[in-house]
Coordinates of C-alpha atoms in Angstrom, one line a residue:
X1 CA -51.3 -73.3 129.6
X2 CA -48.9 -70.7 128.9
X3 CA -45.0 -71.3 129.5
X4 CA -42.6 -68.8 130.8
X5 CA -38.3 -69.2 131.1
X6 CA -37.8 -67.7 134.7
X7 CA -34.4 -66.7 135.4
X8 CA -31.8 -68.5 137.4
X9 CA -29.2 -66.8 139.0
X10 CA -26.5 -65.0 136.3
X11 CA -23.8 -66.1 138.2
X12 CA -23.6 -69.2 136.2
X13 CA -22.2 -67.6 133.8
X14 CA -19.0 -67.7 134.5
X15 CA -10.8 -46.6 115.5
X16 CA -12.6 -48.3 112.9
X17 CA -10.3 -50.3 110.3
X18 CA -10.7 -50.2 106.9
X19 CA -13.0 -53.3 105.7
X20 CA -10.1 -54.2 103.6
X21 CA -8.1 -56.5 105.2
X22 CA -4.8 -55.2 106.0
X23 CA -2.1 -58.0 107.5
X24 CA -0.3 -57.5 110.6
X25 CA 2.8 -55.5 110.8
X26 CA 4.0 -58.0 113.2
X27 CA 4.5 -61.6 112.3
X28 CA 1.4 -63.0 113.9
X29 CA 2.9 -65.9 116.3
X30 CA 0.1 -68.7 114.6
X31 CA 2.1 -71.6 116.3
X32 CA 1.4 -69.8 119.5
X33 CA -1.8 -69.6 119.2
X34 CA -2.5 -73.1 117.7
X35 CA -0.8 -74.3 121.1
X36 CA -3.3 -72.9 123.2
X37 CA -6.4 -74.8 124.2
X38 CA -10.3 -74.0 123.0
X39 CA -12.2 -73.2 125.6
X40 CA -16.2 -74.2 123.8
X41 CA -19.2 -72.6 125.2
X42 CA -22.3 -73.2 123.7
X43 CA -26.3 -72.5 123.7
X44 CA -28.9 -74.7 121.9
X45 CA -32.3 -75.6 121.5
X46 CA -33.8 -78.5 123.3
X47 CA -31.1 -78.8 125.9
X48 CA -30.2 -76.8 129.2
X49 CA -26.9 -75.3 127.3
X50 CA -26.8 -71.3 127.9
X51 CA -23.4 -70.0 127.2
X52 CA -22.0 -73.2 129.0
X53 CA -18.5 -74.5 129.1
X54 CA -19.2 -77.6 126.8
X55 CA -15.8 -78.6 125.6
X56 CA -12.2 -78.2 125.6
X57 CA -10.6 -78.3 122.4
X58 CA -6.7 -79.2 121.0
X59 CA -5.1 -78.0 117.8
X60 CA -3.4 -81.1 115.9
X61 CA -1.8 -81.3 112.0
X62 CA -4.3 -80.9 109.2
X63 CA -3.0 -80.3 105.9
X64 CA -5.4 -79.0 103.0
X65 CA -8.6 -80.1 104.1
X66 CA -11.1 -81.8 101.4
X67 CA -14.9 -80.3 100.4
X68 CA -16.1 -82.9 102.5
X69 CA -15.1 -81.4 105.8
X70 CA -16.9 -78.7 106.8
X71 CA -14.5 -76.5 108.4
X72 CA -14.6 -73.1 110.0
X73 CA -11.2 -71.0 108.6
X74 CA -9.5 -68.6 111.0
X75 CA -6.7 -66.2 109.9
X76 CA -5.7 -64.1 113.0
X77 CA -3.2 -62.1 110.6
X78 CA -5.9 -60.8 108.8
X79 CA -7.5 -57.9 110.2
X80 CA -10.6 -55.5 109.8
X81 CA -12.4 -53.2 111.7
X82 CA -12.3 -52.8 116.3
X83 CA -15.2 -53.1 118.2
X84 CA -16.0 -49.9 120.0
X85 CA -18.7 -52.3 122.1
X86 CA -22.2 -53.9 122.6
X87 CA -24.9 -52.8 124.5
X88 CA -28.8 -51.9 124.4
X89 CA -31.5 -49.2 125.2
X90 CA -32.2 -47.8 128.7
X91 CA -35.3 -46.6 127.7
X92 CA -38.3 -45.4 130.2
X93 CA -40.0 -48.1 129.5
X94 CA -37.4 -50.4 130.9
X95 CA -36.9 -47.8 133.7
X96 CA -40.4 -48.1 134.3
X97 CA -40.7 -51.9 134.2
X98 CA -37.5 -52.5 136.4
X99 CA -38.6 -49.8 139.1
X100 CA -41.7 -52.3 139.6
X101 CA -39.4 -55.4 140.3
X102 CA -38.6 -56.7 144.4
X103 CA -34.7 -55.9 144.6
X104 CA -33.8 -59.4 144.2
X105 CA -34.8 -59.6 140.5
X106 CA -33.7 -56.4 139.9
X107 CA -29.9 -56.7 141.2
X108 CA -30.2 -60.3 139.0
X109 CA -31.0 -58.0 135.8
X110 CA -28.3 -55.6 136.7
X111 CA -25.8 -58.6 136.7
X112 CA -27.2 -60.6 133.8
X113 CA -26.2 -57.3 131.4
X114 CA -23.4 -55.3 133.0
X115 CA -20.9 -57.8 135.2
X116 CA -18.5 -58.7 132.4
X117 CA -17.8 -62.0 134.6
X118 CA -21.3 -63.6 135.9
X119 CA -23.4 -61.4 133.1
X120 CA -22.7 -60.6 129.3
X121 CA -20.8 -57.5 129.8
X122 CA -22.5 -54.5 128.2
X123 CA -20.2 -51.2 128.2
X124 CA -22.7 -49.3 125.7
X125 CA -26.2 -48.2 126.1
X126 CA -28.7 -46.3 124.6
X127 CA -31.3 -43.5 126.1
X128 CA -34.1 -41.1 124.2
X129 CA -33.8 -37.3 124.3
X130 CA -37.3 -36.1 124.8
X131 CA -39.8 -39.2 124.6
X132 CA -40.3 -41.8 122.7
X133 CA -42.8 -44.6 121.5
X134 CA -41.5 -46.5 124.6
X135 CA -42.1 -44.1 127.3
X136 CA -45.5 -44.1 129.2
X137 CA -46.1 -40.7 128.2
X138 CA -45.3 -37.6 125.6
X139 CA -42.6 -35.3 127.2
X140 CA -40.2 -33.0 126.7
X141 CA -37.7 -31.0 129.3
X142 CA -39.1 -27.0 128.7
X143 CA -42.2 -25.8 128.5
X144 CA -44.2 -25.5 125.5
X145 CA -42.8 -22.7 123.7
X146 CA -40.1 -22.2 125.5
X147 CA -37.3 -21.5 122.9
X148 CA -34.9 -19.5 125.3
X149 CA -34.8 -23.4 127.2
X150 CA -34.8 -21.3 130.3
X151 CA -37.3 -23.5 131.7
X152 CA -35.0 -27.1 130.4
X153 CA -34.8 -29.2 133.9
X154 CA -34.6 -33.3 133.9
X155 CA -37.8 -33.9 136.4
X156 CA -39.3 -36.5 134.5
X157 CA -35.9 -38.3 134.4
X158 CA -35.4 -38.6 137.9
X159 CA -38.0 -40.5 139.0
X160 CA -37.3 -43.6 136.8
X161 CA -34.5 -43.1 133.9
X162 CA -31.8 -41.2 135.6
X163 CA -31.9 -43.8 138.8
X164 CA -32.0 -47.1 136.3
X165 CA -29.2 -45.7 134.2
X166 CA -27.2 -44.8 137.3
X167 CA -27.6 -48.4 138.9
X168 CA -26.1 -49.8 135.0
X169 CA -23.2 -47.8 135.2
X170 CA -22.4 -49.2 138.8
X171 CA -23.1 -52.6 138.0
X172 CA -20.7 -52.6 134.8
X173 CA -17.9 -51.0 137.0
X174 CA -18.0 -47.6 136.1
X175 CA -17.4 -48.6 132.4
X176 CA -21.0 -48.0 130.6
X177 CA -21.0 -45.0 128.0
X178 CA -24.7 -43.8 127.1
X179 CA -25.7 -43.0 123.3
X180 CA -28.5 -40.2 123.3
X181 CA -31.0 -40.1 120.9
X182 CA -33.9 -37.9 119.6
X183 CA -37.5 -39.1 118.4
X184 CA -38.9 -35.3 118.1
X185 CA -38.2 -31.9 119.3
X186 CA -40.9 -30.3 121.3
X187 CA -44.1 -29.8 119.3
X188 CA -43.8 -25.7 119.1
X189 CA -40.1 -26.3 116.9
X190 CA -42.1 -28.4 114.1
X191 CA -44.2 -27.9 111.0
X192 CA -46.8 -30.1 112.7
X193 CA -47.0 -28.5 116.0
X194 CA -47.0 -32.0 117.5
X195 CA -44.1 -34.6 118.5
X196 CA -46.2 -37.3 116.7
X197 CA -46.9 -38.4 113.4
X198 CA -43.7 -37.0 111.7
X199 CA -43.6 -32.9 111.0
X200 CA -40.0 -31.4 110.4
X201 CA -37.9 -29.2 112.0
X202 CA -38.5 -25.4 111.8
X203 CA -35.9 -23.4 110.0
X204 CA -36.2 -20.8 112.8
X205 CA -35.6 -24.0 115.3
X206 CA -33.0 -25.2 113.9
X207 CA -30.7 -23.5 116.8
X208 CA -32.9 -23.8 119.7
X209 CA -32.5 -27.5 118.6
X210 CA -29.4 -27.8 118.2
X211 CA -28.4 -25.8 121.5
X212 CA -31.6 -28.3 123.4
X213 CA -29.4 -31.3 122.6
X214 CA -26.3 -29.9 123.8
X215 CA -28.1 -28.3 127.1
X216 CA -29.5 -32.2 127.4
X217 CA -26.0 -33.9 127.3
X218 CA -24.1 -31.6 129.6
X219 CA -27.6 -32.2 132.1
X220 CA -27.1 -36.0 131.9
X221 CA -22.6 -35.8 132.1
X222 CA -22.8 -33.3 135.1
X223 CA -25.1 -36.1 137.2
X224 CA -22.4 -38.7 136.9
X225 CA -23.4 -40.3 133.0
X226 CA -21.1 -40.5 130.4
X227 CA -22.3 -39.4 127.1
X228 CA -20.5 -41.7 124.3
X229 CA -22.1 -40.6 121.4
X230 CA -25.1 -39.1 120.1
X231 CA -27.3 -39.3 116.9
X232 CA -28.7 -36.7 115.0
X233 CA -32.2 -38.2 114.6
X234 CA -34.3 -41.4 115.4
X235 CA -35.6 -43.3 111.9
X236 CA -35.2 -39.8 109.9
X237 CA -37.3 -41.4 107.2
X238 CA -40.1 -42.7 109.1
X239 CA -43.7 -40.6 109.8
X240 CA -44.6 -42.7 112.9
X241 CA -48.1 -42.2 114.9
X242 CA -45.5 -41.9 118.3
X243 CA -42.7 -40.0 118.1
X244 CA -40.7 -38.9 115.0
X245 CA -39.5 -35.8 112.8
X246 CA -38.8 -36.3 108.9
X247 CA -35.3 -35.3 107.5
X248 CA -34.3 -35.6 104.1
X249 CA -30.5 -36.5 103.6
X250 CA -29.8 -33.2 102.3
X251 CA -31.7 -31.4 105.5
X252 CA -29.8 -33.8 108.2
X253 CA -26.5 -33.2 106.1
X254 CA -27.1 -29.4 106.3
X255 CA -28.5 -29.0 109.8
X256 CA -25.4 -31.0 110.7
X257 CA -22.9 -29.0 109.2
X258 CA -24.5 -25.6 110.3
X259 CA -26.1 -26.2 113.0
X260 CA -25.5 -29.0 115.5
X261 CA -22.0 -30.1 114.1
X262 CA -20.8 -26.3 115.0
X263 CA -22.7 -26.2 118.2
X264 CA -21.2 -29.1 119.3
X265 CA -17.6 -28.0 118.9
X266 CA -18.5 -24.8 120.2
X267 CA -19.8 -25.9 123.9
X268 CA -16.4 -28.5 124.1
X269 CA -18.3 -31.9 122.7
X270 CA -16.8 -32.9 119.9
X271 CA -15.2 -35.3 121.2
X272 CA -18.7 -37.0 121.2
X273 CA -19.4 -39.5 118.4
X274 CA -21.7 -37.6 116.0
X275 CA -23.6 -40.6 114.3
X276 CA -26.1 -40.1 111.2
X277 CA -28.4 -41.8 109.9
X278 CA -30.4 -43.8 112.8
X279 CA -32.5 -45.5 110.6
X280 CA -32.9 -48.9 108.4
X281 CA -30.0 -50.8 106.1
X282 CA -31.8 -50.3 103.1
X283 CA -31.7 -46.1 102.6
X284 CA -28.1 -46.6 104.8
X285 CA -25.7 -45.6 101.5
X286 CA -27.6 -42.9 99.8
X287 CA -27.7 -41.3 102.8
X288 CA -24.4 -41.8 104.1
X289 CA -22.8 -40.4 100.4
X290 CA -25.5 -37.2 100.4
X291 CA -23.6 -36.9 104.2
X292 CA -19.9 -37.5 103.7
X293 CA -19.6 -36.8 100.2
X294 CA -19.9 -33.1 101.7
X295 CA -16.6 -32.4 103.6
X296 CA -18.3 -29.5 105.7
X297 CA -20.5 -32.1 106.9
X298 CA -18.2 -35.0 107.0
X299 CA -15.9 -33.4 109.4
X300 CA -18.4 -33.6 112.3
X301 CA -19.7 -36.7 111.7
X302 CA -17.8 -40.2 113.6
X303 CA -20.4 -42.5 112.0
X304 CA -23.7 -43.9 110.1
X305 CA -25.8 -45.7 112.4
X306 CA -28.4 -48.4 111.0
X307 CA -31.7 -50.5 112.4
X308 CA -32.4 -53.8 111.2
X309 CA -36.7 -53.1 110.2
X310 CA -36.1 -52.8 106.2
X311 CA -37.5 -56.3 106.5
X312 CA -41.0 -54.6 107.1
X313 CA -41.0 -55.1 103.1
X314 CA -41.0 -59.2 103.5
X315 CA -37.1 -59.4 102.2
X316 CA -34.3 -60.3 104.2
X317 CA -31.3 -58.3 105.6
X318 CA -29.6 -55.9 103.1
X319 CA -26.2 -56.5 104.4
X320 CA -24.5 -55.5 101.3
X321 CA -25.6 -52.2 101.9
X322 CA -23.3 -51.8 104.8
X323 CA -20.4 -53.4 103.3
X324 CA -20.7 -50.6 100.4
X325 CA -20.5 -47.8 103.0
X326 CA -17.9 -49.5 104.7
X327 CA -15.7 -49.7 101.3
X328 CA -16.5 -46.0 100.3
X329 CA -16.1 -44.3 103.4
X330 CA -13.6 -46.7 105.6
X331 CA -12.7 -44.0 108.1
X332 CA -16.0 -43.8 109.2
X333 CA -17.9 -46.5 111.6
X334 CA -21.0 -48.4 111.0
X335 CA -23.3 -48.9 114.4
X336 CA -26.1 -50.9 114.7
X337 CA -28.4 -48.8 116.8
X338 CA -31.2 -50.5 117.2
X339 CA -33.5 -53.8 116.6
X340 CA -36.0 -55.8 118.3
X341 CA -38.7 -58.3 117.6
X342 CA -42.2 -56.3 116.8
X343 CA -45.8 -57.5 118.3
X344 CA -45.0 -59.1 121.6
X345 CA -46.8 -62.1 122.5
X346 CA -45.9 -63.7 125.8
X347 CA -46.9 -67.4 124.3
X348 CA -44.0 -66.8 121.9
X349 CA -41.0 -65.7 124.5
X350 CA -39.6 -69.3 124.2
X351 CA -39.3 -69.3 120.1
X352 CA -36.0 -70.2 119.5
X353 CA -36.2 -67.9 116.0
X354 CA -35.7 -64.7 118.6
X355 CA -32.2 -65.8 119.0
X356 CA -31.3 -66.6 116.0
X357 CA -32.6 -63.3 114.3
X358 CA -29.9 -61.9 116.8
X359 CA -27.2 -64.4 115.6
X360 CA -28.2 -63.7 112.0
X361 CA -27.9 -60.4 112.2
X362 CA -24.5 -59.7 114.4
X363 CA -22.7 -62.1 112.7
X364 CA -23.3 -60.3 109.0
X365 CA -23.0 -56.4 110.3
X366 CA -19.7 -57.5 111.6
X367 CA -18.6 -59.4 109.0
X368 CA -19.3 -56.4 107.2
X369 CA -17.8 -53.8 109.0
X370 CA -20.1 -53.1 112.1
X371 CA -18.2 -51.5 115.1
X372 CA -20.7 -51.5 117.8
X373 CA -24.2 -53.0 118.3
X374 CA -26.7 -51.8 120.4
X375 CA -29.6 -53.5 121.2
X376 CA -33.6 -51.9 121.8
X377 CA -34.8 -52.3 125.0
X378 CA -33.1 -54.2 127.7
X379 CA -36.1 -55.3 129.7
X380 CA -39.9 -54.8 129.0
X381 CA -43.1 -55.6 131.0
X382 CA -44.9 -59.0 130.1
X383 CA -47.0 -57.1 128.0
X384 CA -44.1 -55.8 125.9
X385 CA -44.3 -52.7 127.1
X386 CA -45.0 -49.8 128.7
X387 CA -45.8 -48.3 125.6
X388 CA -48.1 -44.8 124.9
X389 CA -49.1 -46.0 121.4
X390 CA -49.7 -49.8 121.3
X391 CA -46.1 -50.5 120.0
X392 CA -45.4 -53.8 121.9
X393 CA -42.3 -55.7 120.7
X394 CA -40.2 -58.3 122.2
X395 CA -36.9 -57.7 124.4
X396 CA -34.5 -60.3 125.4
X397 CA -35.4 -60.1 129.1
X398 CA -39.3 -59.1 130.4
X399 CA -40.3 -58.4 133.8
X400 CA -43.1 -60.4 134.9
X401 CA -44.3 -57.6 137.2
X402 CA -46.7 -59.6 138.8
X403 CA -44.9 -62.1 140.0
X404 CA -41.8 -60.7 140.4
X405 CA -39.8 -62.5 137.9
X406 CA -37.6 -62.1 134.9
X407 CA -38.1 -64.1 131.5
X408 CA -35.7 -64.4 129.5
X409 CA -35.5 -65.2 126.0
X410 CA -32.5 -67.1 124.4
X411 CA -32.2 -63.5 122.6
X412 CA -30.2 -62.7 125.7
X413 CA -28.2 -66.0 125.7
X414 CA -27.1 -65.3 121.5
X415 CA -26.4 -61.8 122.1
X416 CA -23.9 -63.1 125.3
X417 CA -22.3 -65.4 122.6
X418 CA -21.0 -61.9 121.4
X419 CA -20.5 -59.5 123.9
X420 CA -19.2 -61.6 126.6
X421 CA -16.2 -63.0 124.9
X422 CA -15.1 -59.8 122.1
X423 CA -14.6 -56.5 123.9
X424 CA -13.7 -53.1 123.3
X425 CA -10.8 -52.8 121.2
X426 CA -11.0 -56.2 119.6
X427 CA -10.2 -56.3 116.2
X428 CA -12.2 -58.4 113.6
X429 CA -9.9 -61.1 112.1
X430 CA -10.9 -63.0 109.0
X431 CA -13.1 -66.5 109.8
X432 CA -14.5 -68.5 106.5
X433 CA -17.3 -71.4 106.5
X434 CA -17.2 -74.1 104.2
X435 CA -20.8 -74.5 104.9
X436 CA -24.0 -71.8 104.3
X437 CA -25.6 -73.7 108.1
X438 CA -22.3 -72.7 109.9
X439 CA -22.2 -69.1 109.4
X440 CA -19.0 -67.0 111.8
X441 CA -17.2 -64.4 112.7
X442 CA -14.2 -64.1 114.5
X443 CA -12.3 -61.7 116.5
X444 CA -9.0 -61.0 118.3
X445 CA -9.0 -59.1 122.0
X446 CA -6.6 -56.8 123.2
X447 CA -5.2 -59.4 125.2
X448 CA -4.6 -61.6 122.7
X449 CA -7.6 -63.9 123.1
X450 CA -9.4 -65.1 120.2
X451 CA -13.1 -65.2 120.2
X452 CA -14.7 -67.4 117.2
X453 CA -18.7 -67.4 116.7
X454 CA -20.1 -70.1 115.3
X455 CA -23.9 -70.5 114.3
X456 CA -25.7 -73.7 113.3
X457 CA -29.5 -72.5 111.6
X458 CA -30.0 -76.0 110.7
X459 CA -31.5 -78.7 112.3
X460 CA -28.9 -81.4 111.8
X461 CA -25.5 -82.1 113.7
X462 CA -22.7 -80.7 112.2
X463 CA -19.2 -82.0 112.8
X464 CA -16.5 -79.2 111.8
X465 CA -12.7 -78.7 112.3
X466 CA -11.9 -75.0 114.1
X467 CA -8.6 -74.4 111.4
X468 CA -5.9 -72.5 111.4
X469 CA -3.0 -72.2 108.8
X470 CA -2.4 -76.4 108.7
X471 CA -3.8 -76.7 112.2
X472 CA -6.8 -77.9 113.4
X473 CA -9.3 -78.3 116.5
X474 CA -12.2 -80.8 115.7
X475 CA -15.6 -80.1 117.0
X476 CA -19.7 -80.3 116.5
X477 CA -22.5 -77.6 116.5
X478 CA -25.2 -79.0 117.7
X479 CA -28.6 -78.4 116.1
X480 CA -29.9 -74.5 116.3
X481 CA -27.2 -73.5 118.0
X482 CA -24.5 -71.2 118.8
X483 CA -20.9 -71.6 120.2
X484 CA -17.9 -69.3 121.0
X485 CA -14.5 -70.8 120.4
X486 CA -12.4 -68.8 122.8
X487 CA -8.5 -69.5 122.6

């Protein structure tokens, strides 16, 4: 008999740094903020925890704590890179799946992601140019061969997209800012003649492209949706059988610096984030150097933007790979842009590993000098879709369309660890495990707050002390878990 997690009502939920750490100019007030109490709220396997106020925490004396405490080190003096925000994918397919929802689930999405109070607080999220492998259909917004764009309207848009998007930005209070992406041009400005199966960009294109993506953002600003940033090309490196166009680092760092970089400024957007790249960690520095080693190019360009699917190879995360660009180029800002768990299965949406992939993977990119993070899809159909070619994956919430329900996965609940407690403008102070199972990151809000993430992969208890410069606030992780420390 299969098992689903229904939802219950989200109202139970209550410019980039250099990776060097540079200290305060101003004394940091530590006694201050050991004064203040810790606020724990937690999430773990086998019990009903889901971001829940488990704890309250006090900061006593503790001098120079032996290797047999595990403790979790916080210096708030020590600072690194702000978070620009978290977010994920407005996609059609998510469009699609939530327009087939009764309102009640749908308003109960709409809170879970964008109320910064009952839901996790998004303020980013991500849409395609064009189609993509999650749309229910190949598209574009001219007609084939239409290189003047005189024919470029938003039709297809409308009847799901454009209305789903709309709804986020209302439900997050006005304060939700849309990355655009491209899988493809239209098929007549590739070598291929078709927006599948890779093909590159025409020379003769090149412009029509360029002046396509601009047409698309001013479409999408002038019917009331912010345009945050944009990248240059989906997976750059990837010949897909849905959606894609090959670049080579040289060809992306010369189309930006001739073509779309110029264009841009041209028609007033640069003030849009131009972000490179789009694609996995382990290509991330050679393309970023090719890029920004070229100042014609590197003067356009805001930052490199990274996926999480190198692990296609059977290897783990190459997180060293962003640290390296975040050392040589530390005036530029590393995004995650996208990730999700591939071949959906419905049997597997309570796997406790989908969370912790999440966990994993957050908690590195910042601690390596990540500035946003943008989930794939928010919401897909219990089928893990729609999808034209087959390419079912997981998301952290699916719409049982059918009954007229939302699943979520405790993707949802690790991500919320995150997003609900750090927000924009935060700054990434230094937090240190003294044990591999407790891995953290911390940061400091704008308001002062301090947000500290704290993982467990293990499957024992762990006792730890929270410490800060000769104080400290004893705790537990619990068994596969993950708890915010908010102070």
């Amino acid at each position: 008999m299969k098992k689903y997690v229904l939802i219950f009502s989200a109202a139970a939920l209550g410019a980039c740094q250099p990776q060097t750490a540079t200290k305060q100019e101003a004394k940091t007030d530590t006694a201050g903020i050991t004064s203040r109490p810790v606020t724990v709220y937690t999430t773990a396997d086998s019990t009903s925890y889901r971001i829940t106020p488990t704890d309250t925490l006090s900061f006593t004396d503790r001098a120079q704590p032996f290797e047999t405490e595990p403790c979790v080190f916080v210096d708030p003096a020590a600072t690194f890179q702000q978070m620009e925000g978290f977010g994920g994918a407005l996609t059609d397919a998510a469009a699609e799946t939530f327009a087939k929802l009764p309102q009640a689930a749908q308003d109960s999405l709409l809170t879970a992601y964008f109320d910064p109070v009952k839901g996790i607080g998004y303020t980013l999220g991500r849409t395609n140019i064009n189609s993509c492998d999650f749309s229910s259909d190949s598209y574009t917004y001219v007609n084939e061969g239409d290189s003047t764009l005189a024919t470029f309207n938003l039709a297809h848009d409308e009847k799901f997209k454009i209305p789903f998007i709309k709804k986020a930005i209302a439900a997050s209070g006005n304060k939700l800012s849309l990355l655009v992406s491209p899988w493809s041009p239209p098929a007549f400005m590739k070598d291929n003649n078709s927006m599948l199966q890779g093909g590159k960009l025409l020379p003769a294109a090149r412009q029509h492209w360029a002046d396509y993506v601009v047409k698309f953002i001013k479409a999408y600003e002038e019917k009331g949706m912010p345009v945050w940033a944009l990248t240059v090309q989906n997976e750059p490196m990837a010949k897909q059988r849905w959606e894609s166009c090959i670049y080579t680092a040289e060809e992306e760092r010369d189309y930006i610096k001739t073509y779309l970089g110029p264009t841009l400024q041209k028609n007033g957007l640069d003030s849009k984030k131009l972000i490179a790249w789009d694609h996995n960690r382990d290509l991330v520095y050679q393309r970023a150097s090719t890029i920004l080693e070229d100042a014609a190019a590197a003067k356009y360009v805001w930052g490199i933007g990274f996926h999480w699917y190198e692990t296609w190879t059977g290897g783990n995360m190459q997180f060293d790979n962003l640290r390296l660009v975040s050392q040589a180029f530390p005036d530029k800002h590393l995004v995650f842009t996208e990730g999700c768990k591939e071949k959906f299965n419905m049997d597997s949406v309570n796997n406790w590993s989908l969370g912790e992939r999440y966990g994993y993977s957050m908690i590195n990119d910042f601690n390596n000098g990540t500035a946003a993070w943008i989930d794939w899809n928010v919401l897909l159909d219990e089928h893990g879709g729609p999808n034209h070619v087959g390419n079912f994956c997981f998301a952290p919430v699916h719409g049982d369309t059918q009954g007229g329900k939302l699943v979520f996965t405790n993707a949802y609940w690790y991500i919320g660890h995150f997003s609900k407690f750090i927000h924009p403008g935060a700054k990434r102070i230094a937090a240190s495990s003294s044990r591999y199972f407790l891995q953290s990151t911390a940061f400091r809000n704008t308001d002062g707050s301090i947000a500290v993430v704290v993982m467990n992969t293990s499957s024992q208890h762990i006792p730890f002390n929270l410490w800060i410069k000769g104080k400290a606030a004893a705790t537990e992780s619990l068994p596969h878990s993950i708890m915010t420390l908010v102070l």
